[in-house]
Amino acid sequence: MDALTRRILFLALVALSLPALAQDRAAEVQIKAAFLYKFGEFVQWPPATFARADAPFVIGVMGADDVAAALEQVVAERTVQGRPVVVRRLRRGEALTGLHMLFIGREDSARLAETLAAAKGQPLLTVTESDNAIAHGSVINFVAEDQKVRFDIALPPAERGQLKISSRLLAVARRVISI
Amino acid sequence: MRKRIALALLWMPIAAGAQVLAAGSLADMSLEDLANLSVTSVSRRAEPLSQAPAALYVITGEDIRRSGVTSLPEALRLAPNLEVARIDSRQYAISARGFNNAIGNKLLVLIDGRTVYTPLFSGVFWDAQDTLLDDVERIEVISGPGATLWGANAVNGVINVITRSAHETRGTLAEAGAGNKERGISARHGFDLNGGAMRIYAKAFERDNTVRANGAAVPDEWHNAQTGFRGDWGSAARGFTLQGDLYRGSIQQAVGDDTSISGGNLLGRITRELAGGSRVQAQVYYDTTQRDIPGSFSERLNTFDAEAQHSFQATPNQLITWGGGHRRAYDRVTNSAQLAFLPDATTLRWTNVFAQDEVALGSRWRLTLGSKLESNVYTGTEFLPSARLAWKLDEHRLVWTAVSRAVRAPSRIDRDLFAPAQPPFLIAGGPDFRSEVAKVYELGYRAQPAARLSYSVTGFYSQYDHLRSVERAGTAFVLANRMEGRGKGIEAWGTLQVTPAWRLNAGALLLDQDLRFEPGSADTNVAAAGNDPKHQFSLRSSHNLAPKHHLDLMARYVGALPSPAVPAYAALDARYAWQVHRDLELSVTAQNLFDHSHPEFGAAPNRSEIERGVFVRAKWMR
């Protein structure tokens, strides 16, 4: 879609006062972006994952440009763990080096498994929004419940990556999977 | 959603996400609140409180920080439904829906659930109420009666200052600022403690004296220092909060030694979510405050308060909230020969129980019925009922209406004030003073016609009876209740997100008040009840010029005050902030750019003028 078409579409949407569905997705995206930022404050990474004292906190976003855009807004003037935040948009198959957190947009099982396998054992907090993502090794998976954005946390992949998840984050999770 | 709104009408827990406009502000919410945020409620983002059947405006922490204000009363200027008039370096007249007065008595003010009104005159000593503004999460301002939940005194409004959980304030903040009228420093450190979080803060400031219109100095220079802490443990479902403050200040006087004020408080609160989604909250606090005006008056007030509430879903369509509380205050004053509160020491007690039932009538109608019974030592038990009805036209429009009865129970000034201190008295208390009563009818409409635009309009009609008057009793004057009248008006405000980086807020207040004395009353001074403008307008612009450059402008116009006459004025405040480095923000705030100085309250020629102020600040945070 070219820029002009997008602009016309956007104006049309505004004029029609955005259909409810589009609005709900917009809200969902905003909430998820806020959560991604928050997760950074409630998880501890092994110190070695930061090259320098002032090294940035790097969040990769794969297959969810809307979330990436919202997240860029959120972190523009904020820090995570006292560090500036860099949002990196990734394409499927791109290397995951240098990331502290990776958000993978809605994906089918096979592709999700592939990406998560690459992240396995890394000190990398993987966050997903797909059914069965936990089974494929994701640490945090967003789920919709009662019109709310909730999430499940799996501890084993976090432990393999030497990530420590604060009890407060666990308390907010819908489910915590420990085996 | 229904449950959140019901809670919103209770003390603390409003859906913090309420006035969310972008992910940026969502990121300031706690994890717990995010997890409870309904997607559909965020869609109607500009009015998250769009379901509350009351004239409720929320000043967000971000609004406060971006305005550059340095005190709570100045922050309250951000609420379009409040009248805020600065009297001098430290005193303010603040009210909603009329009756504005240096000793205004129809507004209830709470800071983190702690009532800060003084039983001396049922108002607020604004110079003793402070907190670290960077740690304020939001200020909820309700114009109109809130007596059913908050009790006597919440006649024309409730202000609820809510600070952030200690979980949200980890890290260190240091701030220093200086300007032509004031200077201040503050620091806060937040850290993990025993599985929870704790923060400690300290701040100090000095404000220069004000001047009269003829340029003569008003001796009211003010120094103040405050420190405090807040610790939070557990989660929203099972949490414990402990917090406290200590403060000390001194204010120059025309003659004699400085006035000194000091005090402290300690508050503990637990919340529990029980099976079936019911929720219990209990809170206790102790507050001590002292004021010594050498040569004329001193007061020492110790307050103990305990309260609890329980809310539960009685049926799928009914949410019941009920609770009760007890407060006890020991007040001791030192009188002067000219003016005395008699007896000089007294114990005041208030006990209350309340219940409220929120009933969903189909999917569009919601009825809220409730009442509080509150006893006080002067008039016994007061009955404070209200009924509210909300009609959701569709997802974007809400009509609500409410009928309430509220009272302003007597305070010491109404019953115990004598002059001189020995007979024969010129003023001989108010032996028969009873509660002032308001019956209030409200109609409101809230809408979000487009994703970027939302607004609220409220009309009200208030019938007042038994307002305070001064009557003759033999050779003396006594305080009695022979003023009555009505007030009606409109409160409107709206928000327009012009672009993702630019937001406009506008507000308007129209007030028409008609007060008179009952036949047979000897009083003629209606102006003693308050001094209010007939209209007030504000326009605020928040603009992110670039990711690290913020410009905020606020213009306001306040109509003339009738008696004592204060001319109408317009004021423009501006703040420019630059995030120099990820840890460092520099800002400059200018207040009252339109004129060199103007008065906001009080009688000429001795009243203070409020001068143009420029304030430069550096904030370091990591």
mmCIF file of N, CA, C and O in Angstrom, chain B residues 533-581:
data_model
loop_
_atom_site.group_PDB
_atom_site.id
_atom_site.type_symbol
_atom_site.label_atom_id
_atom_site.label_comp_id
_atom_site.label_asym_id
_atom_site.label_seq_id
_atom_site.Cartn_x
_atom_site.Cartn_y
_atom_site.Cartn_z
ATOM 1 N N PRO B 533 -16.626 34.005 40.499
ATOM 2 C CA PRO B 533 -16.844 34.557 39.165
ATOM 3 C C PRO B 533 -18.080 33.908 38.557
ATOM 4 O O PRO B 533 -18.420 32.774 38.889
ATOM 5 N N LYS B 534 -18.736 34.622 37.654
ATOM 6 C CA LYS B 534 -19.886 34.044 36.964
ATOM 7 C C LYS B 534 -19.435 33.088 35.862
ATOM 8 O O LYS B 534 -20.175 32.232 35.425
ATOM 9 N N HIS B 535 -18.194 33.311 35.393
ATOM 10 C CA HIS B 535 -17.703 32.380 34.384
ATOM 11 C C HIS B 535 -16.192 32.282 34.435
ATOM 12 O O HIS B 535 -15.504 33.160 34.952
ATOM 13 N N GLN B 536 -15.713 31.210 33.887
ATOM 14 C CA GLN B 536 -14.286 30.911 33.901
ATOM 15 C C GLN B 536 -14.007 29.995 32.709
ATOM 16 O O GLN B 536 -14.777 29.064 32.447
ATOM 17 N N PHE B 537 -12.942 30.285 31.967
ATOM 18 C CA PHE B 537 -12.617 29.472 30.792
ATOM 19 C C PHE B 537 -11.147 29.099 30.823
ATOM 20 O O PHE B 537 -10.321 29.859 31.323
ATOM 21 N N SER B 538 -10.821 27.953 30.282
ATOM 22 C CA SER B 538 -9.401 27.593 30.201
ATOM 23 C C SER B 538 -9.131 26.851 28.904
ATOM 24 O O SER B 538 -10.005 26.178 28.340
ATOM 25 N N LEU B 539 -7.921 26.981 28.427
ATOM 26 C CA LEU B 539 -7.494 26.276 27.226
ATOM 27 C C LEU B 539 -6.050 25.854 27.454
ATOM 28 O O LEU B 539 -5.215 26.658 27.861
ATOM 29 N N ARG B 540 -5.769 24.572 27.229
ATOM 30 C CA ARG B 540 -4.446 24.048 27.524
ATOM 31 C C ARG B 540 -3.940 23.294 26.298
ATOM 32 O O ARG B 540 -4.670 22.523 25.693
ATOM 33 N N SER B 541 -2.704 23.515 25.956
ATOM 34 C CA SER B 541 -2.097 22.827 24.814
ATOM 35 C C SER B 541 -0.866 22.070 25.287
ATOM 36 O O SER B 541 -0.014 22.631 25.967
ATOM 37 N N SER B 542 -0.795 20.779 24.960
ATOM 38 C CA SER B 542 0.387 19.964 25.280
ATOM 39 C C SER B 542 0.967 19.487 23.974
ATOM 40 O O SER B 542 0.337 18.715 23.257
ATOM 41 N N HIS B 543 2.150 19.939 23.667
ATOM 42 C CA HIS B 543 2.700 19.694 22.343
ATOM 43 C C HIS B 543 4.100 19.102 22.461
ATOM 44 O O HIS B 543 4.966 19.679 23.111
ATOM 45 N N ASN B 544 4.298 17.936 21.865
ATOM 46 C CA ASN B 544 5.650 17.385 21.765
ATOM 47 C C ASN B 544 6.252 17.902 20.473
ATOM 48 O O ASN B 544 5.995 17.377 19.400
ATOM 49 N N LEU B 545 7.036 18.947 20.575
ATOM 50 C CA LEU B 545 7.576 19.583 19.374
ATOM 51 C C LEU B 545 8.487 18.606 18.650
ATOM 52 O O LEU B 545 8.522 18.525 17.437
ATOM 53 N N ALA B 546 9.257 17.872 19.437
ATOM 54 C CA ALA B 546 10.127 16.821 18.932
ATOM 55 C C ALA B 546 10.197 15.816 20.068
ATOM 56 O O ALA B 546 9.764 16.124 21.175
ATOM 57 N N PRO B 547 10.714 14.608 19.831
ATOM 58 C CA PRO B 547 10.660 13.603 20.893
ATOM 59 C C PRO B 547 11.234 14.098 22.230
ATOM 60 O O PRO B 547 10.772 13.709 23.280
ATOM 61 N N LYS B 548 12.183 14.982 22.196
ATOM 62 C CA LYS B 548 12.787 15.416 23.457
ATOM 63 C C LYS B 548 12.466 16.857 23.818
ATOM 64 O O LYS B 548 13.088 17.424 24.705
ATOM 65 N N HIS B 549 11.520 17.450 23.117
ATOM 66 C CA HIS B 549 11.177 18.847 23.369
ATOM 67 C C HIS B 549 9.665 18.975 23.560
ATOM 68 O O HIS B 549 8.900 18.661 22.656
ATOM 69 N N HIS B 550 9.275 19.444 24.736
ATOM 70 C CA HIS B 550 7.854 19.565 25.055
ATOM 71 C C HIS B 550 7.497 21.019 25.314
ATOM 72 O O HIS B 550 8.188 21.704 26.055
ATOM 73 N N LEU B 551 6.390 21.438 24.734
ATOM 74 C CA LEU B 551 5.900 22.789 25.023
ATOM 75 C C LEU B 551 4.473 22.685 25.539
ATOM 76 O O LEU B 551 3.616 22.074 24.904
ATOM 77 N N ASP B 552 4.218 23.280 26.690
ATOM 78 C CA ASP B 552 2.884 23.282 27.272
ATOM 79 C C ASP B 552 2.446 24.717 27.522
ATOM 80 O O ASP B 552 3.202 25.504 28.079
ATOM 81 N N LEU B 553 1.225 25.000 27.131
ATOM 82 C CA LEU B 553 0.683 26.345 27.333
ATOM 83 C C LEU B 553 -0.662 26.200 28.029
ATOM 84 O O LEU B 553 -1.437 25.304 27.714
ATOM 85 N N MET B 554 -0.930 27.088 28.972
ATOM 86 C CA MET B 554 -2.264 27.085 29.574
ATOM 87 C C MET B 554 -2.741 28.520 29.729
ATOM 88 O O MET B 554 -2.111 29.331 30.386
ATOM 89 N N ALA B 555 -3.866 28.795 29.097
ATOM 90 C CA ALA B 555 -4.461 30.121 29.221
ATOM 91 C C ALA B 555 -5.748 29.977 30.005
ATOM 92 O O ALA B 555 -6.463 28.992 29.852
ATOM 93 N N ARG B 556 -6.025 30.942 30.858
ATOM 94 C CA ARG B 556 -7.304 30.900 31.566
ATOM 95 C C ARG B 556 -7.851 32.305 31.721
ATOM 96 O O ARG B 556 -7.090 33.273 31.802
ATOM 97 N N TYR B 557 -9.165 32.373 31.722
ATOM 98 C CA TYR B 557 -9.849 33.642 31.937
ATOM 99 C C TYR B 557 -10.803 33.442 33.104
ATOM 100 O O TYR B 557 -11.583 32.496 33.130
ATOM 101 N N VAL B 558 -10.699 34.305 34.094
ATOM 102 C CA VAL B 558 -11.561 34.212 35.269
ATOM 103 C C VAL B 558 -12.356 35.499 35.350
ATOM 104 O O VAL B 558 -11.772 36.596 35.362
ATOM 105 N N GLY B 559 -13.668 35.370 35.388
ATOM 106 C CA GLY B 559 -14.546 36.549 35.436
ATOM 107 C C GLY B 559 -14.363 37.333 36.724
ATOM 108 O O GLY B 559 -13.711 36.886 37.674
ATOM 109 N N ALA B 560 -14.947 38.514 36.753
ATOM 110 C CA ALA B 560 -14.810 39.402 37.907
ATOM 111 C C ALA B 560 -15.496 38.807 39.135
ATOM 112 O O ALA B 560 -16.522 38.141 39.024
ATOM 113 N N LEU B 561 -14.907 39.058 40.311
ATOM 114 C CA LEU B 561 -15.540 38.663 41.561
ATOM 115 C C LEU B 561 -16.293 39.882 42.089
ATOM 116 O O LEU B 561 -15.765 40.990 42.080
ATOM 117 N N PRO B 562 -17.543 39.666 42.563
ATOM 118 C CA PRO B 562 -18.366 40.821 42.930
ATOM 119 C C PRO B 562 -17.965 41.518 44.231
ATOM 120 O O PRO B 562 -17.851 42.738 44.257
ATOM 121 N N SER B 563 -17.790 40.766 45.288
ATOM 122 C CA SER B 563 -17.625 41.453 46.570
ATOM 123 C C SER B 563 -16.773 40.618 47.528
ATOM 124 O O SER B 563 -17.202 39.549 47.917
ATOM 125 N N PRO B 564 -15.592 41.129 47.932
ATOM 126 C CA PRO B 564 -14.960 42.353 47.451
ATOM 127 C C PRO B 564 -14.597 42.232 45.971
ATOM 128 O O PRO B 564 -14.271 41.153 45.503
ATOM 129 N N ALA B 565 -14.673 43.364 45.276
ATOM 130 C CA ALA B 565 -14.491 43.347 43.826
ATOM 131 C C ALA B 565 -13.069 42.993 43.444
ATOM 132 O O ALA B 565 -12.107 43.546 43.969
ATOM 133 N N VAL B 566 -12.959 42.007 42.561
ATOM 134 C CA VAL B 566 -11.674 41.655 41.971
ATOM 135 C C VAL B 566 -11.898 41.671 40.461
ATOM 136 O O VAL B 566 -12.827 41.014 39.980
ATOM 137 N N PRO B 567 -11.098 42.437 39.733
ATOM 138 C CA PRO B 567 -11.347 42.513 38.290
ATOM 139 C C PRO B 567 -11.154 41.154 37.613
ATOM 140 O O PRO B 567 -10.393 40.309 38.093
ATOM 141 N N ALA B 568 -11.836 40.975 36.485
ATOM 142 C CA ALA B 568 -11.617 39.779 35.671
ATOM 143 C C ALA B 568 -10.154 39.779 35.227
ATOM 144 O O ALA B 568 -9.540 40.835 35.091
ATOM 145 N N TYR B 569 -9.606 38.602 35.033
ATOM 146 C CA TYR B 569 -8.230 38.571 34.540
ATOM 147 C C TYR B 569 -8.038 37.388 33.606
ATOM 148 O O TYR B 569 -8.779 36.406 33.650
ATOM 149 N N ALA B 570 -7.034 37.514 32.758
ATOM 150 C CA ALA B 570 -6.615 36.411 31.900
ATOM 151 C C ALA B 570 -5.156 36.141 32.220
ATOM 152 O O ALA B 570 -4.396 37.076 32.481
ATOM 153 N N ALA B 571 -4.785 34.880 32.230
ATOM 154 C CA ALA B 571 -3.404 34.537 32.561
ATOM 155 C C ALA B 571 -2.922 33.481 31.585
ATOM 156 O O ALA B 571 -3.697 32.638 31.118
ATOM 157 N N LEU B 572 -1.657 33.544 31.261
ATOM 158 C CA LEU B 572 -1.049 32.548 30.385
ATOM 159 C C LEU B 572 0.184 31.985 31.081
ATOM 160 O O LEU B 572 1.064 32.727 31.506
ATOM 161 N N ASP B 573 0.206 30.664 31.214
ATOM 162 C CA ASP B 573 1.381 29.982 31.759
ATOM 163 C C ASP B 573 2.008 29.164 30.638
ATOM 164 O O ASP B 573 1.298 28.642 29.781
ATOM 165 N N ALA B 574 3.314 29.049 30.653
ATOM 166 C CA ALA B 574 3.986 28.276 29.610
ATOM 167 C C ALA B 574 5.138 27.491 30.210
ATOM 168 O O ALA B 574 5.763 27.925 31.171
ATOM 169 N N ARG B 575 5.373 26.315 29.665
ATOM 170 C CA ARG B 575 6.521 25.527 30.090
ATOM 171 C C ARG B 575 7.172 24.904 28.870
ATOM 172 O O ARG B 575 6.497 24.382 27.988
ATOM 173 N N TYR B 576 8.474 24.992 28.850
ATOM 174 C CA TYR B 576 9.237 24.357 27.791
ATOM 175 C C TYR B 576 10.229 23.403 28.456
ATOM 176 O O TYR B 576 10.925 23.784 29.391
ATOM 177 N N ALA B 577 10.248 22.159 28.009
ATOM 178 C CA ALA B 577 11.141 21.187 28.635
ATOM 179 C C ALA B 577 11.988 20.497 27.569
ATOM 180 O O ALA B 577 11.509 20.201 26.470
ATOM 181 N N TRP B 578 13.210 20.243 27.922
ATOM 182 C CA TRP B 578 14.154 19.618 26.996
ATOM 183 C C TRP B 578 14.833 18.452 27.709
ATOM 184 O O TRP B 578 15.450 18.638 28.756
ATOM 185 N N GLN B 579 14.670 17.259 27.127
ATOM 186 C CA GLN B 579 15.330 16.068 27.676
ATOM 187 C C GLN B 579 16.745 16.058 27.106
ATOM 188 O O GLN B 579 16.988 15.557 26.016
ATOM 189 N N VAL B 580 17.649 16.612 27.873
ATOM 190 C CA VAL B 580 19.005 16.809 27.391
ATOM 191 C C VAL B 580 19.722 15.477 27.210
ATOM 192 O O VAL B 580 20.476 15.255 26.272
ATOM 193 N N HIS B 581 19.449 14.590 28.149
ATOM 194 C CA HIS B 581 20.158 13.333 28.235
ATOM 195 C C HIS B 581 19.143 12.370 28.800
ATOM 196 O O HIS B 581 18.121 12.823 29.329
#
